[in-house]
mmCIF file of C-alpha atoms in Angstrom:
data_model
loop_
_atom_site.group_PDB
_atom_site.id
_atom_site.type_symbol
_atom_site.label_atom_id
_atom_site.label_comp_id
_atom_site.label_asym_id
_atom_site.label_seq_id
_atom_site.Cartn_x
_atom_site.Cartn_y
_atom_site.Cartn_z
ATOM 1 C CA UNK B 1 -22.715 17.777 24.905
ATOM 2 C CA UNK B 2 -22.500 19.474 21.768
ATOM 3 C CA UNK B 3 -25.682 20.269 19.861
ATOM 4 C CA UNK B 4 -25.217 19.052 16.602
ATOM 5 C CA UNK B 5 -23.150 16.328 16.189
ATOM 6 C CA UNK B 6 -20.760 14.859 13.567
ATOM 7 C CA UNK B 7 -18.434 12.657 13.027
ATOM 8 C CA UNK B 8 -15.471 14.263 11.503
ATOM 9 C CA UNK B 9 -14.142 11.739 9.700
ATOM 10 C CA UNK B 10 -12.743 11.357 6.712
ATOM 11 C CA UNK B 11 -15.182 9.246 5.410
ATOM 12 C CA UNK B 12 -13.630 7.467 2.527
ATOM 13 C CA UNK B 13 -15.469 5.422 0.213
ATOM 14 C CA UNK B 14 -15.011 4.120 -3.834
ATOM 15 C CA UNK B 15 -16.325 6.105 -7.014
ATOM 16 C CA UNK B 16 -20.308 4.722 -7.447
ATOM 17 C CA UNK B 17 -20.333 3.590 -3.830
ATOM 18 C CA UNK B 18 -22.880 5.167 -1.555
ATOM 19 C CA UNK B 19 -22.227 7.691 1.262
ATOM 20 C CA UNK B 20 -23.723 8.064 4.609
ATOM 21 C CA UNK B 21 -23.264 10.576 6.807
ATOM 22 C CA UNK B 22 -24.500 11.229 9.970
ATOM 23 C CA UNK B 23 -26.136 14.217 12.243
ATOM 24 C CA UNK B 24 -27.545 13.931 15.700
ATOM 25 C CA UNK B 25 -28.957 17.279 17.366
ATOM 26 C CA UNK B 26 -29.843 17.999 21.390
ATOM 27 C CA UNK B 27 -32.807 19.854 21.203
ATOM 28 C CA UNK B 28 -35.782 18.118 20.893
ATOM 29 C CA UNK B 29 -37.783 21.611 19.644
ATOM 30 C CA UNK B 30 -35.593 21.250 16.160
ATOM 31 C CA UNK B 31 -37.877 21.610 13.418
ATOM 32 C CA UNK B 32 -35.643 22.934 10.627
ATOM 33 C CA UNK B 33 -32.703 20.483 9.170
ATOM 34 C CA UNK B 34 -30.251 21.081 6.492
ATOM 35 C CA UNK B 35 -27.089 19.848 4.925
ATOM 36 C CA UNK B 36 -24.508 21.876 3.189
ATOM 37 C CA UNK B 37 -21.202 21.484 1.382
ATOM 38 C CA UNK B 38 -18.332 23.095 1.334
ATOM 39 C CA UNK B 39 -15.302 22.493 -0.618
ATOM 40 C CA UNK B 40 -11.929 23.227 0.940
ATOM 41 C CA UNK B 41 -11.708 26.772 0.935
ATOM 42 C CA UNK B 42 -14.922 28.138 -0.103
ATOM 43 C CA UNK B 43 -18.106 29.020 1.043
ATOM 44 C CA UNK B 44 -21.108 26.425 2.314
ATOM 45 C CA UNK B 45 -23.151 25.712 -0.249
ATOM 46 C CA UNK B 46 -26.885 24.460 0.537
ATOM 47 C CA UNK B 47 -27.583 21.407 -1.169
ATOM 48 C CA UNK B 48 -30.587 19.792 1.156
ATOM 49 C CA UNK B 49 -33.176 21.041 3.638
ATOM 50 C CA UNK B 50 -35.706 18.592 5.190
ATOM 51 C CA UNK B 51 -38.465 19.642 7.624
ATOM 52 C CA UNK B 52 -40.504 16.442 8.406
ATOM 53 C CA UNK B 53 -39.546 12.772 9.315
ATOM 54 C CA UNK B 54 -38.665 10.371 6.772
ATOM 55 C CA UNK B 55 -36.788 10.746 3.529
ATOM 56 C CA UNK B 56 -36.488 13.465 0.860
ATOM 57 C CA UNK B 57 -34.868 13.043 -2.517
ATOM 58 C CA UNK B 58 -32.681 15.198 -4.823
ATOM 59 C CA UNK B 59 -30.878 13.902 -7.615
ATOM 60 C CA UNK B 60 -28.257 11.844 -6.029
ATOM 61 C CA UNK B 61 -28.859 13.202 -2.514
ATOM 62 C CA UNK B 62 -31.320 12.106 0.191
ATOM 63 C CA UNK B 63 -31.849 13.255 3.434
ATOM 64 C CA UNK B 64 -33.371 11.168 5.868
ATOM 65 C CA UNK B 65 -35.099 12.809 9.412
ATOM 66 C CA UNK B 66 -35.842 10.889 12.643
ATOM 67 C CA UNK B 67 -37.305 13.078 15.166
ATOM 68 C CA UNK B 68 -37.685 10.605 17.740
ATOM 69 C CA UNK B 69 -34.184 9.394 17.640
ATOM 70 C CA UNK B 70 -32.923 13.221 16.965
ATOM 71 C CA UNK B 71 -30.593 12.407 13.818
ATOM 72 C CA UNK B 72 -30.743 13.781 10.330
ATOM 73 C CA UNK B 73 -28.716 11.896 7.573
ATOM 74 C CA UNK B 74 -27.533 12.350 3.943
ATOM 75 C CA UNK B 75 -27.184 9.369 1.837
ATOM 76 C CA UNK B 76 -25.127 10.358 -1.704
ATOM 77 C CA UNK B 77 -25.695 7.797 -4.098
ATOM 78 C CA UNK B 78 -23.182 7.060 -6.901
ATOM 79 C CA UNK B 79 -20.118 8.800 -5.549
ATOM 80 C CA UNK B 80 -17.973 10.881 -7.533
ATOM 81 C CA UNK B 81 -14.698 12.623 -6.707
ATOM 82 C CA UNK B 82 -16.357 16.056 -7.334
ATOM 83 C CA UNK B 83 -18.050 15.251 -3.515
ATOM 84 C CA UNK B 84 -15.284 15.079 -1.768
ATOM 85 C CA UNK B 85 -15.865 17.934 0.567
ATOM 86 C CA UNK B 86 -17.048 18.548 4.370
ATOM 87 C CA UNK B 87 -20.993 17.888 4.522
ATOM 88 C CA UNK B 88 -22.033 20.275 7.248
ATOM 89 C CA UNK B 89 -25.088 19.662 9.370
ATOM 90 C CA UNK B 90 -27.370 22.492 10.605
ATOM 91 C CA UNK B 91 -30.711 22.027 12.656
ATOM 92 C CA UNK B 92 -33.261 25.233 13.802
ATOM 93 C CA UNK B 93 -35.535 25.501 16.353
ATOM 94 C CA UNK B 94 -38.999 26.825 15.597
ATOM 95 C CA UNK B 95 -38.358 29.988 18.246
ATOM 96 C CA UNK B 96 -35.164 30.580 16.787
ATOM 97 C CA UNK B 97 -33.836 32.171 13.762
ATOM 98 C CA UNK B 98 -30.528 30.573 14.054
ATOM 99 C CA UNK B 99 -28.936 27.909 12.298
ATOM 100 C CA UNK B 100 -26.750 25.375 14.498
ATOM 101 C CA UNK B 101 -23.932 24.067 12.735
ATOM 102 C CA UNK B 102 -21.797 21.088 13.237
ATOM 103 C CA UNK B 103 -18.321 20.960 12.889
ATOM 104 C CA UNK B 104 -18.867 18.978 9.589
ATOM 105 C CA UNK B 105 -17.845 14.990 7.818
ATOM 106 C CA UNK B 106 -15.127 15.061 5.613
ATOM 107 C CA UNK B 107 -15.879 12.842 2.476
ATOM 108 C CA UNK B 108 -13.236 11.529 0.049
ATOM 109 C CA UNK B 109 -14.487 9.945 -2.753
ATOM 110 C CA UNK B 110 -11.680 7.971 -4.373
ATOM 111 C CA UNK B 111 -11.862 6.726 -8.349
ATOM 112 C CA UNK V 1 -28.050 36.338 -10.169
ATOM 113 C CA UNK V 2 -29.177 37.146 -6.970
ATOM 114 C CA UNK V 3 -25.951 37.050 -4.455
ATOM 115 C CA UNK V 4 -23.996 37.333 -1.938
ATOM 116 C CA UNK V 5 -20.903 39.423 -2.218
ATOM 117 C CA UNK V 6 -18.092 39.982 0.575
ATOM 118 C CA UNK V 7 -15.063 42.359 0.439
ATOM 119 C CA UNK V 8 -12.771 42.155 0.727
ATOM 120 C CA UNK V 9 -11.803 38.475 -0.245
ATOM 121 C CA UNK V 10 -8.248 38.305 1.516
ATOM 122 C CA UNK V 11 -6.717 41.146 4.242
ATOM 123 C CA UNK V 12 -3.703 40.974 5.695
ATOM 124 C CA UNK V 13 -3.187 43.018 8.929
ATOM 125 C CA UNK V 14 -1.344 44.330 11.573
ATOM 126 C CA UNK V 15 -3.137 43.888 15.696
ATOM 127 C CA UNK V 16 -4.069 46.773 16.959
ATOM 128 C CA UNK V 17 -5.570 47.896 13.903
ATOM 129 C CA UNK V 18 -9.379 48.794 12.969
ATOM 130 C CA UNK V 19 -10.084 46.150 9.753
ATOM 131 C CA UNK V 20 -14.430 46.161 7.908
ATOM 132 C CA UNK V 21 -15.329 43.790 6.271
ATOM 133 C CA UNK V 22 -18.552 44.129 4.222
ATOM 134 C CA UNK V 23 -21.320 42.185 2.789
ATOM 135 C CA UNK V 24 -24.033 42.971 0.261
ATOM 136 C CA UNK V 25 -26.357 41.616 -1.395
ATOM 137 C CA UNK V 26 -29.059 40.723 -3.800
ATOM 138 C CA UNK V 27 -31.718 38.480 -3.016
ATOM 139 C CA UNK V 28 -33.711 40.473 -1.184
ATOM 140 C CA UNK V 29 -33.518 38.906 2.421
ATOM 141 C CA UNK V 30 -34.319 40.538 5.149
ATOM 142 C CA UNK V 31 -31.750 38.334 7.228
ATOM 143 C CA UNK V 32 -28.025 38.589 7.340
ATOM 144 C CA UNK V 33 -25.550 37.158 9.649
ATOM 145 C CA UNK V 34 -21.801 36.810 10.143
ATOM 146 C CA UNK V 35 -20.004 34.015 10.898
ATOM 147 C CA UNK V 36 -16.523 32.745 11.609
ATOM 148 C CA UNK V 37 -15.006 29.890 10.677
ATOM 149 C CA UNK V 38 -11.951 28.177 12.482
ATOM 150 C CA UNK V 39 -10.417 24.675 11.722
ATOM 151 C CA UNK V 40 -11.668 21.627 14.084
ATOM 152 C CA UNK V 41 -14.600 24.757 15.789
ATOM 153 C CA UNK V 42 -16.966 25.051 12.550
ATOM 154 C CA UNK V 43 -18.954 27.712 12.231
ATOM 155 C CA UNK V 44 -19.782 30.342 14.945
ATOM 156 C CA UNK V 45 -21.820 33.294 15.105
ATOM 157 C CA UNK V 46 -21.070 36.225 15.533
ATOM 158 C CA UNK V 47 -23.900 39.076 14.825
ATOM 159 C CA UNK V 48 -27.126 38.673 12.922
ATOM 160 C CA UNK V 49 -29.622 41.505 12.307
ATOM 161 C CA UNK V 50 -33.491 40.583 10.936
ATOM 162 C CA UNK V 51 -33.661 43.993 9.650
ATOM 163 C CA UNK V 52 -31.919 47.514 10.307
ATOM 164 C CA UNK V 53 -33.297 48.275 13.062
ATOM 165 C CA UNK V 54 -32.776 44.713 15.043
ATOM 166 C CA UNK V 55 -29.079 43.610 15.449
ATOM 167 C CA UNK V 56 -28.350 41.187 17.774
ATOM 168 C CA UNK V 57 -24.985 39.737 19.473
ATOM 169 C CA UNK V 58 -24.108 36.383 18.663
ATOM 170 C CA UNK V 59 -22.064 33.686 20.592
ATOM 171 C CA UNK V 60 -18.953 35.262 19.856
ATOM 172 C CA UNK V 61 -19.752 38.642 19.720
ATOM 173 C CA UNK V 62 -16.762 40.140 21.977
ATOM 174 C CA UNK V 63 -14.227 42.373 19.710
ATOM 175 C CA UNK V 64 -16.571 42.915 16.720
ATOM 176 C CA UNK V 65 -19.252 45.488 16.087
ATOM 177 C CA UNK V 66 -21.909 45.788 13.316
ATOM 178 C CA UNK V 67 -23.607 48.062 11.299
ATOM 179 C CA UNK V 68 -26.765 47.681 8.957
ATOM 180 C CA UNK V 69 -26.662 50.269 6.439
ATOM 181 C CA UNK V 70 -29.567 49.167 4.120
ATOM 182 C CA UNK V 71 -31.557 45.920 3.941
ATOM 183 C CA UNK V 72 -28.907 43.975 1.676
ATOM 184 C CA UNK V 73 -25.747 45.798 3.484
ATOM 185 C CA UNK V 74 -24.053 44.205 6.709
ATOM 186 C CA UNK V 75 -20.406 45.341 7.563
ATOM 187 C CA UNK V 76 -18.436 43.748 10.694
ATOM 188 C CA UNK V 77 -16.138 45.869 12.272
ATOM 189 C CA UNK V 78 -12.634 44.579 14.174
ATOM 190 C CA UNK V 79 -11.977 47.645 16.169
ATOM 191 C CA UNK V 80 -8.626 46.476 17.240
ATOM 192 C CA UNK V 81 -7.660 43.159 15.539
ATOM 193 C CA UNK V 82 -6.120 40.638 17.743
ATOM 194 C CA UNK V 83 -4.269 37.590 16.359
ATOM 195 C CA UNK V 84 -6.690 35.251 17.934
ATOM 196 C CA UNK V 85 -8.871 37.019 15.310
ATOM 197 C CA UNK V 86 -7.550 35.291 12.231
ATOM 198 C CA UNK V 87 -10.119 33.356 10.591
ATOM 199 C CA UNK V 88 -12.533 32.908 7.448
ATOM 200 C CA UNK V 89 -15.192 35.152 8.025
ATOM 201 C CA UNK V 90 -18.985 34.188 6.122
ATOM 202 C CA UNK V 91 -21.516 36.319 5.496
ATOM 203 C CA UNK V 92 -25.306 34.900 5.453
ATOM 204 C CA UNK V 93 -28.726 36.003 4.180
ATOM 205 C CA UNK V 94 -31.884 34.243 4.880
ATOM 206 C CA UNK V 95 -35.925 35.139 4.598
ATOM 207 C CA UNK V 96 -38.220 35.154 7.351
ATOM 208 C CA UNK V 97 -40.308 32.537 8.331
ATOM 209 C CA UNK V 98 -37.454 29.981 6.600
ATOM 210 C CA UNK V 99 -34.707 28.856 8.564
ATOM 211 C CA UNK V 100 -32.243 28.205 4.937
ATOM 212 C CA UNK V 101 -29.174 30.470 4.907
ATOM 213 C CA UNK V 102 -26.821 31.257 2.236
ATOM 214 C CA UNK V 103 -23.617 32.385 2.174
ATOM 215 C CA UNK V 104 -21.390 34.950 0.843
ATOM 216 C CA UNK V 105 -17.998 33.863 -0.586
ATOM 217 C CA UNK V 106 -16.183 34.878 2.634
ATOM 218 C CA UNK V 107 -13.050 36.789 3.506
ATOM 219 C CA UNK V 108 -9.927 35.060 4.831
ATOM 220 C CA UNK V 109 -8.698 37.211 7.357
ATOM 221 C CA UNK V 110 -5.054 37.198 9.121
ATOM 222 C CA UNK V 111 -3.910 39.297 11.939
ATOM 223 C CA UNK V 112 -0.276 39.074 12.225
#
């Protein structure tokens, strides 16, 4: 079983529509969660970290944590072609210093 | 702006020989790591180092070496490139007592 999981998609969904992608992670001693972006390419770009269960809001982005169930999700709101890109999901354990990274969801966001 | 640089951006080489690739940077993190990134595997790591005296081997550490010159330097040696070695290769600061990493612009790398 892998640690972090994704589904790889491509998740396609309409301009203004909201996205949803998903994260589920192994170890139950997680206590770090974040999501990056990362357009064909280039480099992963933060654009969420979350530490405690339930939602967090940024701008169009929210990231959702369930430590019980083990997933972490990202909910874009308002879609726009400029997120299309692969949404990578990385977790940390509090007696670790290392980020586990999941193979990424790619997003299309079609007009 | 504090950053993360990586040079260079693009090598093209030859296996068997000895390629560096280095990182710097200026945010002030004590962290830095270096990853590699193949298509369908995601990201992997390969060294990190907390500060220049503490390197450590990553999951992928076999055919690469490290060296911390400074706090915000962090090369990765290929002593012998392979072709298996061809990749996109990230580097990544981060601060104590936070798990958040960012990364360098990254090198594409191909070992013909």
């Amino acid at each position: 079983q892998k640690e972090v999981e994704q589904n790889s998609g491509p998740l396609s969904v309409p301009e203004g529509a909201i996205a949803s992608l998903n994260c589920t992670y192994s170890d139950r001693g997680s206590q770090s969660f974040f999501w990056y972006r990362q357009y064909s390419g280039k480099s992963p770009e933060l654009i969420m970290s979350i530490y405690s269960n339930g939602d967090k809001e940024d701008g169009r982005f929210t990231a959702q944590l369930n430590k019980a169930s083990q997933y972490v999700s990202l909910l874009i709101r308002d879609s726009q072609p400029s997120d299309s890109a692969t949404y990578l999901c990385a977790v940390a354990s509090y007696n670790t210093d290392k980020l586990i990274f999941g193979t990424g969801t790619r997003l299309q966001v079609f007009p | 702006d504090a950053d993360v640089t990586q040079t260079p951006r693009n090598r093209i080489t030859k296996t068997g020989k000895r390629i560096m690739l280095e990182c710097s940077q200026t945010k002030g993190h004590d962290r830095m790591y270096w990853y590699r990134q193949d298509p369908g595997l995601g990201l992997r790591l390969i060294y990190y180092s907390f500060d220049v005296k503490d390197i450590n081997k990553g999951e992928i550490s076999d055919g690469y070496s490290v060296s911390r010159q400074a706090q915000a330097k962090f090369s990765l040696s290929l002593e012998s490139a392979i072709p298996n070695q061809t990749a996109l290769y990230f580097c990544a600061t981060g601060r104590r007592f936070f798990n958040e990493q960012f990364f360098g612009p990254g090198t594409r790398l191909t070992v013909l």
